[in-house]
Structure formats: C-alpha cells, structure tokens
Short mmCIF file of C-alpha atoms in Angstrom, two decimals:
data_model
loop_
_atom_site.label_atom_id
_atom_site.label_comp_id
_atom_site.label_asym_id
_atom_site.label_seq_id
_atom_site.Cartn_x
_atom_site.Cartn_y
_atom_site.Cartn_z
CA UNK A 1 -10.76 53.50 10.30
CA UNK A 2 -7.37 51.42 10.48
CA UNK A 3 -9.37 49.67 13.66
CA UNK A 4 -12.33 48.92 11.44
CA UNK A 5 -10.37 47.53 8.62
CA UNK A 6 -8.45 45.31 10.86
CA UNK A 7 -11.74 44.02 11.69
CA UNK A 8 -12.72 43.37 8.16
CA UNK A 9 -9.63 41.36 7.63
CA UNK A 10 -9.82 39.36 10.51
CA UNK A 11 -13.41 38.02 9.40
CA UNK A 12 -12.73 37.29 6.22
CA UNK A 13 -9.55 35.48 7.15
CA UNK A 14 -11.83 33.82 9.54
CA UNK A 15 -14.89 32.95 7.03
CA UNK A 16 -11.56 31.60 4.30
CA UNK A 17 -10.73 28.96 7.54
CA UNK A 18 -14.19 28.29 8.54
CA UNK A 19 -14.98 27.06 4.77
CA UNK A 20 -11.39 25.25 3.80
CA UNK A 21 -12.84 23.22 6.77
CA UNK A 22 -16.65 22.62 6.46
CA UNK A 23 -16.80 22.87 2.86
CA UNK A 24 -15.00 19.27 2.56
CA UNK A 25 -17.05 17.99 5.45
CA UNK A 26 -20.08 19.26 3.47
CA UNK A 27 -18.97 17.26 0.40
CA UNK A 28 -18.34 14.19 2.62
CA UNK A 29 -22.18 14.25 3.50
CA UNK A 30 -23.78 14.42 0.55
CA UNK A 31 -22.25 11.36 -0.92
CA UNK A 32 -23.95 9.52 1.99
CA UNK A 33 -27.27 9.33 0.54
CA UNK A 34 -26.09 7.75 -3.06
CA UNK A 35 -24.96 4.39 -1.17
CA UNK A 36 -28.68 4.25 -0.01
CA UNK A 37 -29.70 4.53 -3.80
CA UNK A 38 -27.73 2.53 -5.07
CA UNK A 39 -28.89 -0.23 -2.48
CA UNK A 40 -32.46 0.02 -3.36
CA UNK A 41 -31.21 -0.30 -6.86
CA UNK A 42 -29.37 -3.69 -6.10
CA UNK A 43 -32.36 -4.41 -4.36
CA UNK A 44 -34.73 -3.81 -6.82
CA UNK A 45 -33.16 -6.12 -8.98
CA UNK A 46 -33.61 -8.94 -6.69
CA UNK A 47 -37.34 -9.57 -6.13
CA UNK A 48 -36.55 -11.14 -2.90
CA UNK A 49 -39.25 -9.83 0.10
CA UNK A 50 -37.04 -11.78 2.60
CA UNK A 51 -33.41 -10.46 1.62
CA UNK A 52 -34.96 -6.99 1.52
CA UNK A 53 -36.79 -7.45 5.10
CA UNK A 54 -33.40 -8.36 6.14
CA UNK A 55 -31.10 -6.44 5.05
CA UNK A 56 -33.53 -3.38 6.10
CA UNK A 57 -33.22 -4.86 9.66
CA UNK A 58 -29.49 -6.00 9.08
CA UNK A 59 -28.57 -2.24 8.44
CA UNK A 60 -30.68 -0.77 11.71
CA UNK A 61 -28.95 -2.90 13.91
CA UNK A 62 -25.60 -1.61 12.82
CA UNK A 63 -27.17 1.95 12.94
CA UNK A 64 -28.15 1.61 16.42
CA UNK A 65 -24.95 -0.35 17.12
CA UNK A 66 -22.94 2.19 15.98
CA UNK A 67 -24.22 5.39 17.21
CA UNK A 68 -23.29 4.75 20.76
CA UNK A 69 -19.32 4.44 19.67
CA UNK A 70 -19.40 8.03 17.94
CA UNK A 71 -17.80 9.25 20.96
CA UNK A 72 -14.48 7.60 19.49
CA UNK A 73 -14.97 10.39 16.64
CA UNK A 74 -15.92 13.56 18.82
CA UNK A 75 -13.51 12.62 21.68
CA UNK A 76 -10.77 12.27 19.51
CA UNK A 77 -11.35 15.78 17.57
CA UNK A 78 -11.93 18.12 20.28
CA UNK A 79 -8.56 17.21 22.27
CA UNK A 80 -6.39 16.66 19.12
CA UNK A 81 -7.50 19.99 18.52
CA UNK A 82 -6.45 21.61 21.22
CA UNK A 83 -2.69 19.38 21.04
CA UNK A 84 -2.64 21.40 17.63
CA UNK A 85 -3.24 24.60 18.82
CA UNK A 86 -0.69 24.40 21.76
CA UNK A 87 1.89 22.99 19.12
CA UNK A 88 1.82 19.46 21.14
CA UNK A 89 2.74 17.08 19.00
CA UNK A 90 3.25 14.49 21.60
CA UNK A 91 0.52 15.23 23.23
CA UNK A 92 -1.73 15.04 19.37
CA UNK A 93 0.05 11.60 18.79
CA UNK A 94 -0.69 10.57 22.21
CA UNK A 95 -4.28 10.97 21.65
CA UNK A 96 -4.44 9.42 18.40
CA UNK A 97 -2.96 6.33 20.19
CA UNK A 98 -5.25 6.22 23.27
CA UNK A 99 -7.98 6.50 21.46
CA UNK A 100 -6.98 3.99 18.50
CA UNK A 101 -6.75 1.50 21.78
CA UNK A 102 -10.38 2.96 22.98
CA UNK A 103 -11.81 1.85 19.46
CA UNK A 104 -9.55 -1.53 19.87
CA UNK A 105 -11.03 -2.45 23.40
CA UNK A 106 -14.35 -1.39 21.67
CA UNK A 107 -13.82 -4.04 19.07
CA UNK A 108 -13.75 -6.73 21.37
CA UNK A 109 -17.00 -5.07 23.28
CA UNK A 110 -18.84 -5.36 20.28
CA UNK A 111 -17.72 -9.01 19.36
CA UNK A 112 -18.36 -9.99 22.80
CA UNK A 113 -21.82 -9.13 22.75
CA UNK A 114 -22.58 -9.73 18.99
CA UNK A 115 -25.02 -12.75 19.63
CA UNK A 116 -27.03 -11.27 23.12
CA UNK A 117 -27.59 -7.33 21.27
CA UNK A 118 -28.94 -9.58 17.98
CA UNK A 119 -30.65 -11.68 19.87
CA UNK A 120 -32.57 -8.84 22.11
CA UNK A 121 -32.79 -6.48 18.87
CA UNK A 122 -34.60 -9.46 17.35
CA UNK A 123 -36.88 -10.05 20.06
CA UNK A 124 -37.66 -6.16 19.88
CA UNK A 125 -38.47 -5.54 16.17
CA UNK A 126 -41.08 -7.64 14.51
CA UNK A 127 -40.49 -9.91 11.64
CA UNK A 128 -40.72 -13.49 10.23
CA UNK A 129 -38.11 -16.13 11.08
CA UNK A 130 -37.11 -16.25 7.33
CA UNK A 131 -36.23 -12.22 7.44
CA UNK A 132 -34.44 -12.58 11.34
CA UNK A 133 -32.78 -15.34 9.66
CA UNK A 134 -31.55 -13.65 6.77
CA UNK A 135 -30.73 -10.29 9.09
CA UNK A 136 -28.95 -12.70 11.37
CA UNK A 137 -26.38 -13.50 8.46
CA UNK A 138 -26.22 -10.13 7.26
CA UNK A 139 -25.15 -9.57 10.73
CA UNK A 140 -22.59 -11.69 11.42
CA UNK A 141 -20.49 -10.73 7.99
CA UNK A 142 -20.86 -7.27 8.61
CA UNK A 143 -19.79 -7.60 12.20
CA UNK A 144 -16.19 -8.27 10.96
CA UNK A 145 -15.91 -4.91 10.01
CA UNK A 146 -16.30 -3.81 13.62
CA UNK A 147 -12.44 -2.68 13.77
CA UNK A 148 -12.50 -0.93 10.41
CA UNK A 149 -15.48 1.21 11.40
CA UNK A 150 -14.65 2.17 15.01
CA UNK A 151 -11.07 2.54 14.18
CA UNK A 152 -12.09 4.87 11.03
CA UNK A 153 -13.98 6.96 13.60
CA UNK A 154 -10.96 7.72 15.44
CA UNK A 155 -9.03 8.48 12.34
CA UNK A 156 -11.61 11.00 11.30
CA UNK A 157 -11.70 12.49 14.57
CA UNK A 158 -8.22 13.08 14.69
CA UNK A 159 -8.01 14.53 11.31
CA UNK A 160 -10.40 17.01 11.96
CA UNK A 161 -8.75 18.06 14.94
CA UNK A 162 -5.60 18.49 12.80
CA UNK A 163 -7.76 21.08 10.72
CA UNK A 164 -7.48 18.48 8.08
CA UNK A 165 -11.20 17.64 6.69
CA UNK A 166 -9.82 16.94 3.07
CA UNK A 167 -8.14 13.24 4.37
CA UNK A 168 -12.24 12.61 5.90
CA UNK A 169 -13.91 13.44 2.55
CA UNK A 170 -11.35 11.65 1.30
CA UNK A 171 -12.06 8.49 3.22
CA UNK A 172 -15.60 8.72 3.48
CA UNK A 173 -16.33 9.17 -0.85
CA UNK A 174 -13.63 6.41 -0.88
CA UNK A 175 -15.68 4.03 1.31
CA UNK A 176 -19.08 5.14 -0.39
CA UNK A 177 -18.03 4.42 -4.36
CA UNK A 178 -16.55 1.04 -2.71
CA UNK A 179 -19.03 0.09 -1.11
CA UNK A 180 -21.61 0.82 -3.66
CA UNK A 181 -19.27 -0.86 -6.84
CA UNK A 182 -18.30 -4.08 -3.91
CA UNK A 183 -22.12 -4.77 -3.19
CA UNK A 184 -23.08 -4.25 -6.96
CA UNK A 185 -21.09 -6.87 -8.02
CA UNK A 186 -20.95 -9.02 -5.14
CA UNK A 187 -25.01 -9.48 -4.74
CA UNK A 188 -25.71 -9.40 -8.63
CA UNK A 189 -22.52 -11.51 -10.04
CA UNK A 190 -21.60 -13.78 -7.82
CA UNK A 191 -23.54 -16.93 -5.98
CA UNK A 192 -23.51 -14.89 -2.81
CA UNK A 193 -26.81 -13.09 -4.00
CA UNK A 194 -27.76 -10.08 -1.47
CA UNK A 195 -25.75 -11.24 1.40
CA UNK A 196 -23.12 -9.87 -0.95
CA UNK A 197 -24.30 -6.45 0.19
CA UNK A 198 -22.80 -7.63 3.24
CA UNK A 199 -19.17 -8.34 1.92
CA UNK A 200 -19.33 -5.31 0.08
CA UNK A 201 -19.41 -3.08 3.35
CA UNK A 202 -16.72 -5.27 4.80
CA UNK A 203 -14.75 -4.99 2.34
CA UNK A 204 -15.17 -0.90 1.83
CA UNK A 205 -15.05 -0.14 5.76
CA UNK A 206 -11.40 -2.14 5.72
CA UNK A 207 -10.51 0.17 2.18
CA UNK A 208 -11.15 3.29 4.28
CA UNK A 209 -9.08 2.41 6.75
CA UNK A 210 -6.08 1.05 4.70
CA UNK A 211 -6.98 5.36 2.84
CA UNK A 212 -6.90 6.57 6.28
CA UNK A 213 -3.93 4.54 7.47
CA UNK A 214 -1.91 6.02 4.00
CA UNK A 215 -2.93 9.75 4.88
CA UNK A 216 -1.65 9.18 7.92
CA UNK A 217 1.59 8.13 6.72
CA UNK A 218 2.06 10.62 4.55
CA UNK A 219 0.99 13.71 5.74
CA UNK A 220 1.90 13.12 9.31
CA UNK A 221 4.67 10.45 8.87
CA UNK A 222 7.69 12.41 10.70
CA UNK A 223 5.32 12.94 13.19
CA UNK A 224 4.04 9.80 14.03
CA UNK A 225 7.73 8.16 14.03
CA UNK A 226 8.74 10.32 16.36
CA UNK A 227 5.78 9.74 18.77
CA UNK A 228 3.88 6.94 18.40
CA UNK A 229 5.96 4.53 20.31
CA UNK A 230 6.74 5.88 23.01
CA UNK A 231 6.41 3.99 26.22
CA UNK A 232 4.12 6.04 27.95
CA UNK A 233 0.99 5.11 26.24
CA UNK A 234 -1.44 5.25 29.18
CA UNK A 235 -0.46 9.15 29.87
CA UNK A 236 -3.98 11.01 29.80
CA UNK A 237 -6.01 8.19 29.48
CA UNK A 238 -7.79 8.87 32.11
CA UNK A 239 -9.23 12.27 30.70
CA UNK A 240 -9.72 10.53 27.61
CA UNK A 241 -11.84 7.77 29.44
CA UNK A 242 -13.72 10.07 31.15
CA UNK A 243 -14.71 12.13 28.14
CA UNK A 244 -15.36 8.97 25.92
CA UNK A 245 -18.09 7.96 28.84
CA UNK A 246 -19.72 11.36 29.25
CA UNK A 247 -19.52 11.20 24.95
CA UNK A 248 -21.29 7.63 25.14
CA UNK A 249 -23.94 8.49 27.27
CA UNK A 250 -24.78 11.84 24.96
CA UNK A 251 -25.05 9.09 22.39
CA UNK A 252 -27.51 7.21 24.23
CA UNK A 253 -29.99 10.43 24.54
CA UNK A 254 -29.51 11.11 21.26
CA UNK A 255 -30.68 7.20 20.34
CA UNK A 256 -33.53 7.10 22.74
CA UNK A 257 -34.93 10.40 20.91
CA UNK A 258 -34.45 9.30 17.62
CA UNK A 259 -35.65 5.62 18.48
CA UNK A 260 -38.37 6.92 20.33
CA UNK A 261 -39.39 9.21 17.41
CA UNK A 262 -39.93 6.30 14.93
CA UNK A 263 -41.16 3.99 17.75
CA UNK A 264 -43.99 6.75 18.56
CA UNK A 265 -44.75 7.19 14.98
CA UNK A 266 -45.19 3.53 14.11
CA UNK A 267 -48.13 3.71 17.00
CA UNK A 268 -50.44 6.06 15.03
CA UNK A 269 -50.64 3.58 11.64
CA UNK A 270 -48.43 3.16 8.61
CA UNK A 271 -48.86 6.09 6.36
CA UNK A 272 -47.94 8.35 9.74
CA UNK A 273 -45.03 5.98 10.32
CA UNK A 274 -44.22 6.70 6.24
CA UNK A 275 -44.95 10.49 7.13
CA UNK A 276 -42.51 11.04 9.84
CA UNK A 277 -40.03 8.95 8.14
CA UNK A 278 -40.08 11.32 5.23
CA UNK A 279 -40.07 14.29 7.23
CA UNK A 280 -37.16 12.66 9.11
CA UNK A 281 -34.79 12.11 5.78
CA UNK A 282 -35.44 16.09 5.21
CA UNK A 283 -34.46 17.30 8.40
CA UNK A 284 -31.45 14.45 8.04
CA UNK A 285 -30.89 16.15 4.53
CA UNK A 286 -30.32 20.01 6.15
CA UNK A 287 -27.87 18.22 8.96
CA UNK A 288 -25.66 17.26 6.30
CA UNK A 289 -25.11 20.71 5.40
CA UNK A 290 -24.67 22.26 8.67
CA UNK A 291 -23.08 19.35 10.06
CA UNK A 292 -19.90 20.95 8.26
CA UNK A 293 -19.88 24.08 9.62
CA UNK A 294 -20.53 21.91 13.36
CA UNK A 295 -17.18 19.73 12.44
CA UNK A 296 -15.35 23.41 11.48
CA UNK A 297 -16.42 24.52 14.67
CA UNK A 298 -14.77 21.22 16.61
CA UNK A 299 -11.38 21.64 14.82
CA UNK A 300 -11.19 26.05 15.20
CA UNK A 301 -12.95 25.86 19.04
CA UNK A 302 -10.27 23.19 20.26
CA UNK A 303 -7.53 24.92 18.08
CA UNK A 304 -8.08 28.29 19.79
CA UNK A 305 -8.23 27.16 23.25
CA UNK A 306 -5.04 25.23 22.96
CA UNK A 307 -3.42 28.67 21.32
CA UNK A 308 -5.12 30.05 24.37
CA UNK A 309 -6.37 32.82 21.86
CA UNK A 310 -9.59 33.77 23.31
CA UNK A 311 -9.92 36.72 21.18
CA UNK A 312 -9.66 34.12 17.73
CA UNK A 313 -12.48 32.01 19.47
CA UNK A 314 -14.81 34.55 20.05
CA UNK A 315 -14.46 35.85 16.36
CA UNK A 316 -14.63 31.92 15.08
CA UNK A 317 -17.93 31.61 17.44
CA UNK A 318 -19.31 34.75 15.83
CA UNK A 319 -18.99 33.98 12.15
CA UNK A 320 -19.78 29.69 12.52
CA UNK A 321 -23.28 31.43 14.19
CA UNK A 322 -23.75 33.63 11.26
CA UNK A 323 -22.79 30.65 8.42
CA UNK A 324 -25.10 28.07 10.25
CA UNK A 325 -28.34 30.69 10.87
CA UNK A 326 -27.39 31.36 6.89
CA UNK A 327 -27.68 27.80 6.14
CA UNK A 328 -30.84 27.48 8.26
CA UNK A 329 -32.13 30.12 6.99
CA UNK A 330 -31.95 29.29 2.80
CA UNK A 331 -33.28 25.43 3.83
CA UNK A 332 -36.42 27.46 5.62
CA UNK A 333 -36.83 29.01 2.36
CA UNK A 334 -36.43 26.24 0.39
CA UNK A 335 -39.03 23.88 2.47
CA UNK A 336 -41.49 26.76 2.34
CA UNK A 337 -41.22 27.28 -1.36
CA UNK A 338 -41.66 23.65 -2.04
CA UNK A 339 -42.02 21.83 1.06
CA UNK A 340 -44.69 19.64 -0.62
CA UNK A 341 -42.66 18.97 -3.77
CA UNK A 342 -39.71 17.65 -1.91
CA UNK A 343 -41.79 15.57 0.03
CA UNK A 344 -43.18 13.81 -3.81
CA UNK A 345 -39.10 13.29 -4.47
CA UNK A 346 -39.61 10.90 -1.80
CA UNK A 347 -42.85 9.12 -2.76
CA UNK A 348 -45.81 9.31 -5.15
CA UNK A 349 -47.83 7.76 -2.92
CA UNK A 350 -51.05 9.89 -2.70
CA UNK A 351 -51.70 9.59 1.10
CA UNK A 352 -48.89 10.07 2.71
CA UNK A 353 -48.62 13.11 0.58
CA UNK A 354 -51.54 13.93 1.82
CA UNK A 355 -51.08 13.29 5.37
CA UNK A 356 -47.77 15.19 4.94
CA UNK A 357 -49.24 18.63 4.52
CA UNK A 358 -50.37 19.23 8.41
CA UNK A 359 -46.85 18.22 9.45
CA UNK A 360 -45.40 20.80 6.52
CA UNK A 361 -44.53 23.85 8.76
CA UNK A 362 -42.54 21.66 11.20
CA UNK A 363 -40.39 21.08 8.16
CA UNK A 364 -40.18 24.79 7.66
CA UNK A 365 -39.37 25.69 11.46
CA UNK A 366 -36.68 23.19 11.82
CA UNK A 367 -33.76 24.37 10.53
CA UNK A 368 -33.96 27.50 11.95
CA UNK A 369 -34.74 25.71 15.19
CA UNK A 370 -31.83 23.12 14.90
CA UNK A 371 -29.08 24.90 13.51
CA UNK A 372 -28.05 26.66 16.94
CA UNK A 373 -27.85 23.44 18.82
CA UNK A 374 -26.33 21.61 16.35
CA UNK A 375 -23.59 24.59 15.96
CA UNK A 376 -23.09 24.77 20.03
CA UNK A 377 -22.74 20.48 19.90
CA UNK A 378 -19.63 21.49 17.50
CA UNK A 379 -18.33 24.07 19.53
CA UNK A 380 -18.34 22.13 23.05
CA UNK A 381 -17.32 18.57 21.42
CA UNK A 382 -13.80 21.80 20.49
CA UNK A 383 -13.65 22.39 24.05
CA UNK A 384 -13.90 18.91 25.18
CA UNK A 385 -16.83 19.36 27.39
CA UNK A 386 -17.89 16.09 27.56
CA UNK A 387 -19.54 17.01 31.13
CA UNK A 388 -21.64 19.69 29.84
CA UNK A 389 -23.05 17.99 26.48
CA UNK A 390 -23.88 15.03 28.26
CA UNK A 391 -25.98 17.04 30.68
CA UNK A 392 -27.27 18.59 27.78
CA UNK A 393 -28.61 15.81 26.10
CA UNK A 394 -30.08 14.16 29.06
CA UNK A 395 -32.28 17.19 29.80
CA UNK A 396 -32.82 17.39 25.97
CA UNK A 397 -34.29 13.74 26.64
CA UNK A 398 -36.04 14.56 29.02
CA UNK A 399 -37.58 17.25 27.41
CA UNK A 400 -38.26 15.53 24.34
CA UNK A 401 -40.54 12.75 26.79
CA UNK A 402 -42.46 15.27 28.51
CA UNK A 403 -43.22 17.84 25.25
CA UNK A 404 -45.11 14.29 23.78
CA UNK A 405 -46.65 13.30 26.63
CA UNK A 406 -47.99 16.95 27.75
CA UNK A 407 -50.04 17.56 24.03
CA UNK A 408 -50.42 14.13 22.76
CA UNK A 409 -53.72 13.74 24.08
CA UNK A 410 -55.14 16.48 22.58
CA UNK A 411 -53.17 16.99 19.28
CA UNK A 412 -52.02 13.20 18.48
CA UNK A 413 -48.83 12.65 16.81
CA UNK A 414 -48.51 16.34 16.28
CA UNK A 415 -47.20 15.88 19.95
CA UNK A 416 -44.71 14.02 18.69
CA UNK A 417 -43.26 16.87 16.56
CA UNK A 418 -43.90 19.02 19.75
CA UNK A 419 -41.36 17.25 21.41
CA UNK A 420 -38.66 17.37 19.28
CA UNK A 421 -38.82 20.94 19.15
CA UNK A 422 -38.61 20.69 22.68
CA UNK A 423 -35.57 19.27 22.65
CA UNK A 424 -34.07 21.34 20.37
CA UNK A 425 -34.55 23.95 21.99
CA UNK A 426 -33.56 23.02 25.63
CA UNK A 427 -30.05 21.73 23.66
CA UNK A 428 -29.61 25.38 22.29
CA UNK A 429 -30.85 27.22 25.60
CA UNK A 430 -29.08 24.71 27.40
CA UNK A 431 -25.20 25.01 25.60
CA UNK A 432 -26.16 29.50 25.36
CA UNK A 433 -26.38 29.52 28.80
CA UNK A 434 -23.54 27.76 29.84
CA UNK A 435 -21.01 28.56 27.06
CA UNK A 436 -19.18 31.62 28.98
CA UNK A 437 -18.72 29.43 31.95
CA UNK A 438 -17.33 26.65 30.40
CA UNK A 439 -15.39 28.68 27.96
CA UNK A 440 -13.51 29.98 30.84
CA UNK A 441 -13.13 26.55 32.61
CA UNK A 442 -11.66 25.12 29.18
CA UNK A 443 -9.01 28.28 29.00
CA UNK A 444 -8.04 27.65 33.00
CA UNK A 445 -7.26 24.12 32.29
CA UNK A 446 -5.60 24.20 28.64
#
C-alpha cells in the first residue's frame, strides 16, 4: 500500500512538472497562427497582386532559410539541460556562450550568402520579374534581422533547458503582437506600403531579443556575472560543434520532406496542391499542441540525465508518452467528428472541398501516427543525441522517397500521403528501438 501510494505521488508530481513546462510552450504556439491572419488582413487591404506574390515568396525563403539553423535552439536545450541537472552553472553559462557565438558565426554565414541562396531560390520557384523583384526587397530588409532570429533561437533553447518555458512564451507572444501592430502600421500608414511588412519583422525579431536579453538579466543575472566572462570560452566547443552539425543535417531531412511534399503536390494540378496544403496547416495545427509536451520532454530528459536519476527519467518518459498519445488521441477524434468542417474553416472553395474528402482519413490517422516520433525527437534532442536523430531522419528521408515512389503509380498522389506515413513511422520505430541503448550511453558519459 505505502509502495503504491508512493507511486501515486511520484506521477502526479511528475504530470504538475511535465505541464508547468509544456503548457507555456503550448500557449507560445498558438499565437503563431494570428501573425499569419493578421498578414492576409494587411494584405487584403492592399489590392496589390505583385506585393502579395512577393511577400508570399519573401516569407518562404526565410522559412527555408531558417529551418536549417534550428539546431542553435535544440542544441542549446538538451545540454543546458543536463548543466542544470548536474548543478553546473559554469558549465550552463558556458553553453549559453558557445552557442550565442554558433548563432554569431551563423550571422555572418547567412549574410555571406544572402545574394547566391536568393538568387538560386529565385531561379527555383516560378514567378514574374515584378514579384522576384518585389521578394528581392522584402529580402534584403528582412535579412537584417538575421542576428535577432538566430540569436533568439539560442536564447529559447537555453531557457528551456533551464526548465524555464514562461521567458519563451514570453518572447515569442512578445514578438507576435509586435510584429503584427509594426507591419500594420508600417505597410498601411506610412509611404513604405507592404515592404513595411518587412520592417515590421525587423523590428519585432530585434524586440524579442532586447525581452530575451532582460529575462536573462534578471532571472539569471548573478549567474551570468559570475560566468560569462570567463576566459575559457572555447571549453566544449567541440561537442557543441559536433552536435550543432549532426542537428543541421536532421534539419536538412526534415526540409527535403516537407519541400518535397509541396513540390510533389504542385505536380498533380492546383486544387491538389490547395488540398495538401490544407491538410498540411491541420497536421501543422496538432504539432503545436504536442510540440509542448516534445519541448517538456527536452528540458526533464536532459535534466534527469545530468541528476543522473535514471529512475526520474523513466517515470518522465512514461507519463510525456501517456500526455502526447492523449493529445493524439482527442485531435483523432476531433478530425473524425468534423474532419470536413475544419477543412471549410480553411476555404469555401467547393472543389478542393471536394477533392479533400479521399485524403480525410489521413487527417484522422496522423496524430496518432505522429505523436510518438515527435515525443522521442523531444526526448533525444534531452539527451543530446545528435548522432542518433540525425540517423533518424536520414532513414526517415529515405523512407519518405521510396513509400511515394513504390504506390504512386498506382494510387497517384495518395502515394504521396503514403510516404509520409512512412516516415513517421520509421522516425518512431527508429528512436523505440534505440532509446535503451542510447539512454545508457548518455548516463556513461554525463
């Protein structure tokens, strides 16, 4: 009995840690998709076909820019992490700084090579001079914010790792309400018409940072004077290197699926292209919310390790499986009950509604499908297996390529949908498989 009720307390302690983490995380998320509203308001506003063509393209580019530099978030998280749960603070300062320089040296990357990926992106996407020229300026404003961004990555890496996801919900609604107020009144009051969009992120990434910067500061001010200058700031930096690359090329497979996905769809004719777009922005919709219970799993994973607790891990894995099948589980529902009606939120146009209803029970299957790799991602970015995930992601690749091109000749773009359940699933059988292996490597080594 006494054994049992230990038990009992032990989980819900657990489940109160798991959701003062993801809960804020979850929060974060869901104020992503008002900035896209409130552009296609500030768009509609402005009947110009050019400025929207552009600033469509404009904000892809940065997308796809982007993405490969989110290894300056994860690889910051999963090792501060494990600084916290050892009670390193030198060691969590020291990372913070290494990987601030990372995103610095990044900067400069991306600055160097501004003009040749435009150029090349350009070449690759088709459009009229008039909207490359437009996205060309909307480019080269927003490219200013390069430090902001990559250095804001960092900063939310590190405060998750510090089992502090308030400061990124903090920073992330903060650069949202900016952003959408800066580009309101920049493109609709001032002569600077829609390339004010363009300031307006500028000037919200740099806002975010300045938040971040004050968090830091004051939550963490004793120990960052204490740390932060000390001479030794290459210490480590070659385990940080080495996970940032195995982190960069995870990012890759995870661009070549997702660019792939659209780049397929866009083959079999617009309302399919509008279909799996649609679909897409669902499935994007469901990440948002397990995505939180992934970043809890980063900050408890690495925390636990460093503690060298294994018992605490294996009771944090337990329950972040049960929250994220629960999640999974009520957005299966939810498609199912009104799979049809959520895709009419997204348009009232009759034939891609139409053509949305054979694609309907891959929105139904793919939380359930998705929340177990997305969970294990959040759990191995904790244990900083940058090795492992990277491996992951290339098979997951190359699973994703071979699902399409095994079916597509007899069930057409269903194929496509094929594949990226594919994928998913070699990511989750993948990260199972390995997980008591690598746990055990990531204990020897703490």
């Amino acid at each position: 009995m006494r054994i049992f009720a230990a038990e009992i307390f032990t989980t819900l302690v657990m489940n109160k840690e798991i959701l003062k983490l993801a809960i804020p995380s979850i929060l974060a998320n869901i104020t992503i998709p008002l900035v896209g509203l409130v552009d296609v308001a500030i768009i509609g506003h402005i009947s110009d076909a050019t400025a929207i063509g552009g600033i469509a393209i404009g904000t892809l580019l940065f997308d796809l820019l982007y993405w490969n530099f989110g290894f300056l978030r994860v690889g910051t998280s999963g090792l501060t992490a494990q600084a916290f749960g050892a009670k390193d603070d030198r060691l969590a300062v020291g990372i913070f700084r290494q990987n601030l320089l990372l995103a610095g040296f990044s900067t400069l990357l991306v600055w160097a090579i501004q003009w040749l990926f435009l150029m090349v992106a350009l070449k690759c996407i088709p459009c009229t001079p008039e909207v490359a020229d437009f996205a060309s300026q909307y480019f080269y404003i927003r490219i200013w914010a390069a430090p902001a961004t990559l250095g804001l990555m960092v900063f939310k890496g590190w405060f998750i790792g510090m089992q502090n996801t308030v400061a990124p919900m903090v920073c992330d609604i903060v650069v949202n309400v900016v952003n959408m107020v800066a580009s309101y009144v920049l493109a609709l009051h001032t002569p600077l018409g829609m390339l004010g969009v363009a300031h307006g992120t500028v000037i919200a990434q740099y806002v975010g940072l300045l938040t971040a910067t004050a968090f830091l500061l004051i939550r963490y001010g004793k120990m960052m004077k204490a740390h932060l200058f000390e001479p030794k700031i290459f210490n480590n930096m070659e385990k940080v290197a080495r996970l940032a690359g195995n982190l960069f090329i995870r990012s890759v497979g995870f661009m070549v699926i997702y660019v792939g996905f659209t780049a397929i769809a866009s083959n079999y004719g617009d309302v399919q292209l509008a279909v799996s777009s649609i679909m897409m922005k669902l499935f994007m919709l469901f990440s948002y919310f397990v995505d939180g219970f992934a970043y809890a799993g980063e900050a408890l994973t690495g925390r636990f390790i460093g503690e060298r607790n294994e018992e605490r891990l294996h009771a944090a894995v337990r329950i972040l499986f049960l929250w994220c099948i629960g999640v999974g589980l009520v957005f299966t529902l939810v498609y199912a009950a009104a799979g049809e009606w959520s895709v009419r939120i997204m348009t009232d146009n009759v034939p891609v509604i139409v053509a949305s209803h054979p694609f309907l029970p891959w929105l139904i299957a793919m939380p359930l499908i998705s929340c177990l790799a997305f969970m294990w991602d959040g759990i191995y970015i904790g244990a900083a297996a940058g090795k492992e995930v990277r491996n992951c992601m290339l098979w997951a690749a190359l699973g994703f390529v071979l699902g399409y091109l095994c079916c597509y000749k007899s069930i057409g773009i269903q194929a496509l949908y094929v594949g990226y359940f594919v994928h998913l699933l070699v990511r989750t059988l993948y990260l199972s498989f390995l997980w008591k292996k690598t746990k055990g490597k990531a204990f020897s080594i703490a």
